[in-house]
Amino acid sequence: MKTKFNKRFFWMMAAILTLCGSVMLSSCSKDDDNGNGSGNELNVKEKIIGKWVVADIDGKPALTNDKKVTTFVSATKAYDSSSKPDFSESDSKWNVYREDVVQIVGNTVTLTGYPNGHIKLINSYNVSSITDTELIGRWKHITTNDGVETVNIQHDIRLVKAADDYRAEVIGLWECTGLSGIETYNDANARLEFATDGTYKYWQKNDFNVWNAVTTREFQNYFVDGTLLATRWKDQGDAELREWWEIESITNDEMTWKALRQNEEGENVVQRMTWKKVDN
């Protein structure tokens, strides 16, 4: 009787252990699907491909000046385009198509870039929701300078996928036909001529009502990435200036820009400019 009892006991224990192992494996598989493993439930690796523009930060619309474009060409490589009014010695923040290394673990996307030999930029997105047109999550940014952490910030963020890429369509000479909202550096009496090499010309009418290109500036640069247009220029002896716009549309030789800015009272104001393409 004792031998039969021991055999029956061992068989029962083996069955219980097998059942527990199956439950644990099933539980681990579900945990993996919930963001601790492959992240297949959100399809982050597939849906992340494309151009993404910052739309909201902490639930508030992002000012155009604060926007950047991140282009995921694959699940392991991305490019950043950004322009910021931060003229520190370590980083001019005029990053046109800076390459980032991408790592996707579960629902966390991490981009690592090196603007120069001293600076390391780490941007991570803990994705809570992603569709073909929108990404919502927690964004964390870390900057190190020669291994020393100088920036560490976190925000809730919403990105939208750029529906168009106007890099080719913006090339040519454009004349302003309208301006609304607060005035910045551009004015209604202007022409802009965008070249393929990332430079542009600024035209104004003289006293004889004739258009002339301004030639007294040290440089005039621009880039377009998706719908974001950034310009920078420097008049001789003056400080560098920059301006940011979002291209709403380019159709039938008509172009519309918009920008969300803050006025002197801290209120958000939408500014718009319209342009028509002209022969040089």
PDB file of C-alpha atoms in Angstrom, residues 3-260:
ATOM      1  CA  THR A   3       4.484   1.900  -2.625  1.00  0.00           C
ATOM      2  CA  LYS A   4       1.231   2.457  -4.521  1.00  0.00           C
ATOM      3  CA  PHE A   5       0.551   5.579  -2.465  1.00  0.00           C
ATOM      4  CA  ASN A   6       4.025   7.008  -3.226  1.00  0.00           C
ATOM      5  CA  LYS A   7       3.632   6.384  -6.972  1.00  0.00           C
ATOM      6  CA  ARG A   8       0.179   7.986  -7.000  1.00  0.00           C
ATOM      7  CA  PHE A   9       1.532  10.966  -5.047  1.00  0.00           C
ATOM      8  CA  PHE A  10       4.442  11.503  -7.442  1.00  0.00           C
ATOM      9  CA  TRP A  11       2.148  11.322 -10.496  1.00  0.00           C
ATOM     10  CA  MET A  12      -0.180  13.885  -8.932  1.00  0.00           C
ATOM     11  CA  MET A  13       2.723  16.245  -8.164  1.00  0.00           C
ATOM     12  CA  ALA A  14       4.055  15.917 -11.719  1.00  0.00           C
ATOM     13  CA  ALA A  15       0.634  16.782 -13.140  1.00  0.00           C
ATOM     14  CA  ILE A  16       0.317  19.837 -10.850  1.00  0.00           C
ATOM     15  CA  LEU A  17       3.784  21.091 -11.796  1.00  0.00           C
ATOM     16  CA  THR A  18       3.038  20.663 -15.490  1.00  0.00           C
ATOM     17  CA  LEU A  19      -0.226  22.613 -15.120  1.00  0.00           C
ATOM     18  CA  CYS A  20       1.505  25.402 -13.173  1.00  0.00           C
ATOM     19  CA  GLY A  21       4.208  25.637 -15.820  1.00  0.00           C
ATOM     20  CA  SER A  22       1.603  26.028 -18.546  1.00  0.00           C
ATOM     21  CA  VAL A  23      -0.167  28.770 -16.596  1.00  0.00           C
ATOM     22  CA  MET A  24       3.102  30.605 -15.983  1.00  0.00           C
ATOM     23  CA  LEU A  25       4.092  30.438 -19.643  1.00  0.00           C
ATOM     24  CA  SER A  26       0.680  31.723 -20.669  1.00  0.00           C
ATOM     25  CA  SER A  27       0.934  34.539 -18.139  1.00  0.00           C
ATOM     26  CA  CYS A  28       4.401  35.501 -19.334  1.00  0.00           C
ATOM     27  CA  SER A  29       3.181  35.510 -22.920  1.00  0.00           C
ATOM     28  CA  LYS A  30       0.372  37.889 -21.990  1.00  0.00           C
ATOM     29  CA  ASP A  31       2.790  40.093 -20.089  1.00  0.00           C
ATOM     30  CA  ASP A  32       4.991  40.269 -23.180  1.00  0.00           C
ATOM     31  CA  ASP A  33       2.006  41.362 -25.250  1.00  0.00           C
ATOM     32  CA  ASN A  34       1.216  44.082 -22.720  1.00  0.00           C
ATOM     33  CA  GLY A  35       4.455  45.935 -23.379  1.00  0.00           C
ATOM     34  CA  ASN A  36       7.110  43.998 -21.474  1.00  0.00           C
ATOM     35  CA  GLY A  37       8.255  42.038 -24.505  1.00  0.00           C
ATOM     36  CA  SER A  38       7.686  42.362 -28.232  1.00  0.00           C
ATOM     37  CA  GLY A  39       4.901  44.940 -28.119  1.00  0.00           C
ATOM     38  CA  ASN A  40       2.971  43.086 -30.784  1.00  0.00           C
ATOM     39  CA  GLU A  41      -0.383  44.255 -29.459  1.00  0.00           C
ATOM     40  CA  LEU A  42       0.375  47.819 -30.678  1.00  0.00           C
ATOM     41  CA  ASN A  43       2.465  46.877 -33.724  1.00  0.00           C
ATOM     42  CA  VAL A  44       4.895  49.670 -32.816  1.00  0.00           C
ATOM     43  CA  LYS A  45       7.679  48.431 -35.093  1.00  0.00           C
ATOM     44  CA  GLU A  46       5.382  48.516 -38.112  1.00  0.00           C
ATOM     45  CA  LYS A  47       3.303  51.609 -37.387  1.00  0.00           C
ATOM     46  CA  ILE A  48       6.261  53.787 -36.384  1.00  0.00           C
ATOM     47  CA  ILE A  49       7.592  53.954 -39.953  1.00  0.00           C
ATOM     48  CA  GLY A  50       7.113  57.435 -41.460  1.00  0.00           C
ATOM     49  CA  LYS A  51       7.442  61.134 -40.589  1.00  0.00           C
ATOM     50  CA  TRP A  52       6.174  62.281 -37.183  1.00  0.00           C
ATOM     51  CA  VAL A  53       5.642  65.879 -36.038  1.00  0.00           C
ATOM     52  CA  VAL A  54       5.141  67.093 -32.466  1.00  0.00           C
ATOM     53  CA  ALA A  55       1.490  68.179 -32.044  1.00  0.00           C
ATOM     54  CA  ASP A  56       0.796  68.450 -28.286  1.00  0.00           C
ATOM     55  CA  ILE A  57       2.991  68.690 -25.188  1.00  0.00           C
ATOM     56  CA  ASP A  58       1.346  67.948 -21.816  1.00  0.00           C
ATOM     57  CA  GLY A  59      -2.088  68.281 -23.400  1.00  0.00           C
ATOM     58  CA  LYS A  60      -1.436  71.712 -24.934  1.00  0.00           C
ATOM     59  CA  PRO A  61      -0.855  72.490 -28.628  1.00  0.00           C
ATOM     60  CA  ALA A  62       2.849  72.776 -29.349  1.00  0.00           C
ATOM     61  CA  LEU A  63       4.052  76.136 -30.620  1.00  0.00           C
ATOM     62  CA  THR A  64       5.486  75.959 -34.114  1.00  0.00           C
ATOM     63  CA  ASN A  65       8.846  77.135 -32.761  1.00  0.00           C
ATOM     64  CA  ASP A  66       9.012  73.999 -30.587  1.00  0.00           C
ATOM     65  CA  LYS A  67       8.297  71.486 -33.332  1.00  0.00           C
ATOM     66  CA  LYS A  68      10.605  68.956 -34.886  1.00  0.00           C
ATOM     67  CA  VAL A  69      10.241  66.102 -37.358  1.00  0.00           C
ATOM     68  CA  THR A  70      11.402  62.545 -36.723  1.00  0.00           C
ATOM     69  CA  THR A  71      11.474  60.216 -39.716  1.00  0.00           C
ATOM     70  CA  PHE A  72      11.617  56.481 -38.986  1.00  0.00           C
ATOM     71  CA  VAL A  73      12.993  54.791 -42.095  1.00  0.00           C
ATOM     72  CA  SER A  74      13.089  51.439 -40.297  1.00  0.00           C
ATOM     73  CA  ALA A  75      12.738  49.945 -36.832  1.00  0.00           C
ATOM     74  CA  THR A  76      16.474  50.592 -36.269  1.00  0.00           C
ATOM     75  CA  LYS A  77      17.164  53.928 -38.011  1.00  0.00           C
ATOM     76  CA  ALA A  78      15.607  57.405 -37.893  1.00  0.00           C
ATOM     77  CA  TYR A  79      16.407  60.995 -38.846  1.00  0.00           C
ATOM     78  CA  ASP A  80      15.726  64.166 -36.866  1.00  0.00           C
ATOM     79  CA  SER A  81      15.158  67.657 -38.263  1.00  0.00           C
ATOM     80  CA  SER A  82      14.904  70.461 -35.730  1.00  0.00           C
ATOM     81  CA  SER A  83      15.688  74.138 -35.324  1.00  0.00           C
ATOM     82  CA  LYS A  84      15.850  75.783 -31.915  1.00  0.00           C
ATOM     83  CA  PRO A  85      16.772  79.289 -30.732  1.00  0.00           C
ATOM     84  CA  ASP A  86      19.452  77.846 -28.474  1.00  0.00           C
ATOM     85  CA  PHE A  87      22.849  79.098 -29.531  1.00  0.00           C
ATOM     86  CA  SER A  88      24.954  77.341 -26.911  1.00  0.00           C
ATOM     87  CA  GLU A  89      28.538  76.562 -27.806  1.00  0.00           C
ATOM     88  CA  SER A  90      27.925  72.830 -27.685  1.00  0.00           C
ATOM     89  CA  ASP A  91      24.943  72.570 -30.024  1.00  0.00           C
ATOM     90  CA  SER A  92      23.609  75.064 -32.552  1.00  0.00           C
ATOM     91  CA  LYS A  93      20.430  72.967 -32.820  1.00  0.00           C
ATOM     92  CA  TRP A  94      20.225  73.281 -36.576  1.00  0.00           C
ATOM     93  CA  ASN A  95      19.962  69.542 -37.115  1.00  0.00           C
ATOM     94  CA  VAL A  96      19.015  68.728 -40.668  1.00  0.00           C
ATOM     95  CA  TYR A  97      18.494  64.972 -41.073  1.00  0.00           C
ATOM     96  CA  ARG A  98      20.681  63.991 -38.111  1.00  0.00           C
ATOM     97  CA  GLU A  99      20.803  60.202 -38.025  1.00  0.00           C
ATOM     98  CA  ASP A 100      19.628  58.390 -34.887  1.00  0.00           C
ATOM     99  CA  VAL A 101      20.014  54.763 -33.875  1.00  0.00           C
ATOM    100  CA  VAL A 102      16.639  53.299 -32.901  1.00  0.00           C
ATOM    101  CA  GLN A 103      15.887  50.534 -30.408  1.00  0.00           C
ATOM    102  CA  ILE A 104      12.332  49.292 -29.877  1.00  0.00           C
ATOM    103  CA  VAL A 105      11.691  47.101 -26.829  1.00  0.00           C
ATOM    104  CA  GLY A 106       8.066  46.364 -26.165  1.00  0.00           C
ATOM    105  CA  ASN A 107       6.208  49.645 -26.509  1.00  0.00           C
ATOM    106  CA  THR A 108       9.263  51.804 -25.742  1.00  0.00           C
ATOM    107  CA  VAL A 109      11.042  53.484 -28.641  1.00  0.00           C
ATOM    108  CA  THR A 110      14.523  54.898 -27.919  1.00  0.00           C
ATOM    109  CA  LEU A 111      16.507  57.107 -30.299  1.00  0.00           C
ATOM    110  CA  THR A 112      20.186  57.877 -29.714  1.00  0.00           C
ATOM    111  CA  GLY A 113      21.983  60.576 -31.676  1.00  0.00           C
ATOM    112  CA  TYR A 114      25.357  62.316 -31.638  1.00  0.00           C
ATOM    113  CA  PRO A 115      25.297  65.900 -33.003  1.00  0.00           C
ATOM    114  CA  ASN A 116      29.054  66.176 -32.415  1.00  0.00           C
ATOM    115  CA  GLY A 117      31.901  64.455 -30.590  1.00  0.00           C
ATOM    116  CA  HIS A 118      30.786  65.696 -27.186  1.00  0.00           C
ATOM    117  CA  ILE A 119      26.979  65.662 -27.189  1.00  0.00           C
ATOM    118  CA  LYS A 120      24.788  62.589 -26.846  1.00  0.00           C
ATOM    119  CA  LEU A 121      21.007  62.895 -27.212  1.00  0.00           C
ATOM    120  CA  ILE A 122      18.614  60.207 -26.003  1.00  0.00           C
ATOM    121  CA  ASN A 123      14.901  60.494 -26.781  1.00  0.00           C
ATOM    122  CA  SER A 124      12.562  57.746 -25.609  1.00  0.00           C
ATOM    123  CA  TYR A 125       8.842  57.334 -26.152  1.00  0.00           C
ATOM    124  CA  ASN A 126       6.818  55.036 -23.912  1.00  0.00           C
ATOM    125  CA  VAL A 127       3.972  54.501 -26.382  1.00  0.00           C
ATOM    126  CA  SER A 128       0.488  54.071 -24.945  1.00  0.00           C
ATOM    127  CA  SER A 129      -1.376  54.360 -28.250  1.00  0.00           C
ATOM    128  CA  ILE A 130      -0.359  54.373 -31.902  1.00  0.00           C
ATOM    129  CA  THR A 131      -2.358  54.402 -35.132  1.00  0.00           C
ATOM    130  CA  ASP A 132      -1.460  55.091 -38.748  1.00  0.00           C
ATOM    131  CA  THR A 133      -1.746  58.833 -38.057  1.00  0.00           C
ATOM    132  CA  GLU A 134      -1.205  59.456 -34.308  1.00  0.00           C
ATOM    133  CA  LEU A 135       1.161  58.453 -31.498  1.00  0.00           C
ATOM    134  CA  ILE A 136       0.475  59.139 -27.814  1.00  0.00           C
ATOM    135  CA  GLY A 137       2.890  58.433 -24.997  1.00  0.00           C
ATOM    136  CA  ARG A 138       5.406  59.655 -22.445  1.00  0.00           C
ATOM    137  CA  TRP A 139       8.479  61.336 -23.883  1.00  0.00           C
ATOM    138  CA  LYS A 140      11.797  61.522 -22.034  1.00  0.00           C
ATOM    139  CA  HIS A 141      14.813  63.469 -23.233  1.00  0.00           C
ATOM    140  CA  ILE A 142      18.361  63.238 -21.882  1.00  0.00           C
ATOM    141  CA  THR A 143      21.367  65.246 -23.055  1.00  0.00           C
ATOM    142  CA  THR A 144      24.907  64.452 -21.960  1.00  0.00           C
ATOM    143  CA  ASN A 145      28.040  66.499 -22.622  1.00  0.00           C
ATOM    144  CA  ASP A 146      31.235  64.446 -22.420  1.00  0.00           C
ATOM    145  CA  GLY A 147      29.326  61.903 -20.343  1.00  0.00           C
ATOM    146  CA  VAL A 148      27.886  64.466 -17.922  1.00  0.00           C
ATOM    147  CA  GLU A 149      24.102  64.741 -17.873  1.00  0.00           C
ATOM    148  CA  THR A 150      23.009  68.311 -18.608  1.00  0.00           C
ATOM    149  CA  VAL A 151      19.312  67.887 -19.487  1.00  0.00           C
ATOM    150  CA  ASN A 152      16.705  65.437 -18.200  1.00  0.00           C
ATOM    151  CA  ILE A 153      13.060  66.249 -18.968  1.00  0.00           C
ATOM    152  CA  GLN A 154       9.816  64.305 -19.387  1.00  0.00           C
ATOM    153  CA  HIS A 155       6.485  65.254 -20.932  1.00  0.00           C
ATOM    154  CA  ASP A 156       3.275  63.649 -22.107  1.00  0.00           C
ATOM    155  CA  ILE A 157       3.347  64.020 -25.858  1.00  0.00           C
ATOM    156  CA  ARG A 158       1.241  63.517 -28.956  1.00  0.00           C
ATOM    157  CA  LEU A 159       2.770  63.136 -32.403  1.00  0.00           C
ATOM    158  CA  VAL A 160       0.961  63.194 -35.729  1.00  0.00           C
ATOM    159  CA  LYS A 161       2.174  61.672 -38.947  1.00  0.00           C
ATOM    160  CA  ALA A 162       2.950  64.213 -41.670  1.00  0.00           C
ATOM    161  CA  ALA A 163       0.511  63.714 -44.507  1.00  0.00           C
ATOM    162  CA  ASP A 164       2.782  65.409 -47.070  1.00  0.00           C
ATOM    163  CA  ASP A 165       6.443  66.162 -47.688  1.00  0.00           C
ATOM    164  CA  TYR A 166       6.939  69.525 -49.406  1.00  0.00           C
ATOM    165  CA  ARG A 167      10.727  69.468 -49.855  1.00  0.00           C
ATOM    166  CA  ALA A 168      10.516  69.348 -53.649  1.00  0.00           C
ATOM    167  CA  GLU A 169       7.404  71.465 -54.130  1.00  0.00           C
ATOM    168  CA  VAL A 170       8.731  74.484 -52.223  1.00  0.00           C
ATOM    169  CA  ILE A 171      11.614  75.017 -54.678  1.00  0.00           C
ATOM    170  CA  GLY A 172      11.231  78.214 -56.717  1.00  0.00           C
ATOM    171  CA  LEU A 173      10.328  81.894 -56.351  1.00  0.00           C
ATOM    172  CA  TRP A 174       7.265  82.829 -54.284  1.00  0.00           C
ATOM    173  CA  GLU A 175       5.584  86.198 -53.767  1.00  0.00           C
ATOM    174  CA  CYS A 176       3.598  86.954 -50.612  1.00  0.00           C
ATOM    175  CA  THR A 177      -0.090  87.634 -51.230  1.00  0.00           C
ATOM    176  CA  GLY A 178      -1.395  87.819 -47.673  1.00  0.00           C
ATOM    177  CA  LEU A 179      -0.414  87.931 -44.012  1.00  0.00           C
ATOM    178  CA  SER A 180      -2.630  87.626 -40.929  1.00  0.00           C
ATOM    179  CA  GLY A 181      -1.956  87.372 -37.207  1.00  0.00           C
ATOM    180  CA  ILE A 182       1.020  88.857 -35.426  1.00  0.00           C
ATOM    181  CA  GLU A 183       3.916  89.973 -37.608  1.00  0.00           C
ATOM    182  CA  THR A 184       7.263  88.317 -37.182  1.00  0.00           C
ATOM    183  CA  TYR A 185      10.252  88.787 -39.485  1.00  0.00           C
ATOM    184  CA  ASN A 186       8.524  88.044 -42.784  1.00  0.00           C
ATOM    185  CA  ASP A 187       6.286  90.768 -44.161  1.00  0.00           C
ATOM    186  CA  ALA A 188       3.714  91.147 -46.921  1.00  0.00           C
ATOM    187  CA  ASN A 189       6.179  92.977 -49.166  1.00  0.00           C
ATOM    188  CA  ALA A 190       8.459  90.046 -49.810  1.00  0.00           C
ATOM    189  CA  ARG A 191       9.513  87.336 -52.182  1.00  0.00           C
ATOM    190  CA  LEU A 192      11.351  84.184 -51.160  1.00  0.00           C
ATOM    191  CA  GLU A 193      13.318  82.036 -53.578  1.00  0.00           C
ATOM    192  CA  PHE A 194      14.152  78.546 -52.318  1.00  0.00           C
ATOM    193  CA  ALA A 195      17.058  76.687 -53.939  1.00  0.00           C
ATOM    194  CA  THR A 196      17.780  72.970 -53.896  1.00  0.00           C
ATOM    195  CA  ASP A 197      21.028  73.404 -51.922  1.00  0.00           C
ATOM    196  CA  GLY A 198      19.316  74.558 -48.708  1.00  0.00           C
ATOM    197  CA  THR A 199      19.822  78.281 -49.315  1.00  0.00           C
ATOM    198  CA  TYR A 200      17.257  80.921 -50.192  1.00  0.00           C
ATOM    199  CA  LYS A 201      17.057  84.540 -51.370  1.00  0.00           C
ATOM    200  CA  TYR A 202      14.953  87.263 -49.800  1.00  0.00           C
ATOM    201  CA  TRP A 203      13.557  89.814 -52.277  1.00  0.00           C
ATOM    202  CA  GLN A 204      12.091  93.267 -51.564  1.00  0.00           C
ATOM    203  CA  LYS A 205      10.794  96.117 -53.727  1.00  0.00           C
ATOM    204  CA  ASN A 206      12.920  99.242 -53.933  1.00  0.00           C
ATOM    205  CA  ASP A 207      11.684 102.830 -54.167  1.00  0.00           C
ATOM    206  CA  PHE A 208      11.134 102.358 -57.893  1.00  0.00           C
ATOM    207  CA  ASN A 209       8.807  99.386 -57.338  1.00  0.00           C
ATOM    208  CA  VAL A 210      11.421  96.966 -58.663  1.00  0.00           C
ATOM    209  CA  TRP A 211      12.196  93.651 -56.942  1.00  0.00           C
ATOM    210  CA  ASN A 212      15.779  93.237 -55.724  1.00  0.00           C
ATOM    211  CA  ALA A 213      17.384  90.319 -53.894  1.00  0.00           C
ATOM    212  CA  VAL A 214      18.955  91.218 -50.543  1.00  0.00           C
ATOM    213  CA  THR A 215      22.704  90.546 -50.806  1.00  0.00           C
ATOM    214  CA  THR A 216      23.983  92.029 -47.528  1.00  0.00           C
ATOM    215  CA  ARG A 217      23.378  88.937 -45.401  1.00  0.00           C
ATOM    216  CA  GLU A 218      26.141  86.569 -44.325  1.00  0.00           C
ATOM    217  CA  PHE A 219      23.924  83.543 -44.981  1.00  0.00           C
ATOM    218  CA  GLN A 220      20.317  82.520 -45.640  1.00  0.00           C
ATOM    219  CA  ASN A 221      19.555  78.848 -44.980  1.00  0.00           C
ATOM    220  CA  TYR A 222      16.370  76.809 -44.809  1.00  0.00           C
ATOM    221  CA  PHE A 223      15.106  73.262 -44.645  1.00  0.00           C
ATOM    222  CA  VAL A 224      11.753  71.645 -45.253  1.00  0.00           C
ATOM    223  CA  ASP A 225      10.980  68.280 -43.721  1.00  0.00           C
ATOM    224  CA  GLY A 226       7.476  66.998 -44.176  1.00  0.00           C
ATOM    225  CA  THR A 227       5.338  70.051 -43.432  1.00  0.00           C
ATOM    226  CA  LEU A 228       7.850  71.928 -41.252  1.00  0.00           C
ATOM    227  CA  LEU A 229       9.751  74.880 -42.751  1.00  0.00           C
ATOM    228  CA  ALA A 230      12.655  76.428 -40.825  1.00  0.00           C
ATOM    229  CA  THR A 231      14.711  79.416 -41.944  1.00  0.00           C
ATOM    230  CA  ARG A 232      17.740  81.176 -40.500  1.00  0.00           C
ATOM    231  CA  TRP A 233      19.745  84.184 -41.625  1.00  0.00           C
ATOM    232  CA  LYS A 234      22.306  86.674 -40.391  1.00  0.00           C
ATOM    233  CA  ASP A 235      22.646  90.301 -41.394  1.00  0.00           C
ATOM    234  CA  GLN A 236      26.214  91.511 -41.356  1.00  0.00           C
ATOM    235  CA  GLY A 237      27.179  92.591 -37.852  1.00  0.00           C
ATOM    236  CA  ASP A 238      23.861  91.440 -36.313  1.00  0.00           C
ATOM    237  CA  ALA A 239      22.763  88.343 -34.391  1.00  0.00           C
ATOM    238  CA  GLU A 240      21.434  85.267 -36.161  1.00  0.00           C
ATOM    239  CA  LEU A 241      17.648  85.162 -36.617  1.00  0.00           C
ATOM    240  CA  ARG A 242      15.295  82.232 -37.213  1.00  0.00           C
ATOM    241  CA  GLU A 243      11.674  81.613 -38.131  1.00  0.00           C
ATOM    242  CA  TRP A 244       9.458  78.526 -38.216  1.00  0.00           C
ATOM    243  CA  TRP A 245       6.340  77.737 -40.245  1.00  0.00           C
ATOM    244  CA  GLU A 246       4.106  74.795 -41.070  1.00  0.00           C
ATOM    245  CA  ILE A 247       3.162  74.404 -44.712  1.00  0.00           C
ATOM    246  CA  GLU A 248      -0.574  73.765 -44.907  1.00  0.00           C
ATOM    247  CA  SER A 249      -0.766  73.211 -48.650  1.00  0.00           C
ATOM    248  CA  ILE A 250       0.870  73.766 -52.022  1.00  0.00           C
ATOM    249  CA  THR A 251      -1.588  73.477 -54.915  1.00  0.00           C
ATOM    250  CA  ASN A 252      -1.743  75.086 -58.362  1.00  0.00           C
ATOM    251  CA  ASP A 253       1.179  77.438 -57.649  1.00  0.00           C
ATOM    252  CA  GLU A 254      -0.481  78.645 -54.430  1.00  0.00           C
ATOM    253  CA  MET A 255       1.138  78.017 -51.039  1.00  0.00           C
ATOM    254  CA  THR A 256      -0.250  78.537 -47.524  1.00  0.00           C
ATOM    255  CA  TRP A 257       1.732  78.669 -44.289  1.00  0.00           C
ATOM    256  CA  LYS A 258       0.496  78.706 -40.710  1.00  0.00           C
ATOM    257  CA  ALA A 259       2.172  79.028 -37.329  1.00  0.00           C
ATOM    258  CA  LEU A 260       1.004  78.879 -33.733  1.00  0.00           C
TER     259      LEU A 260
END
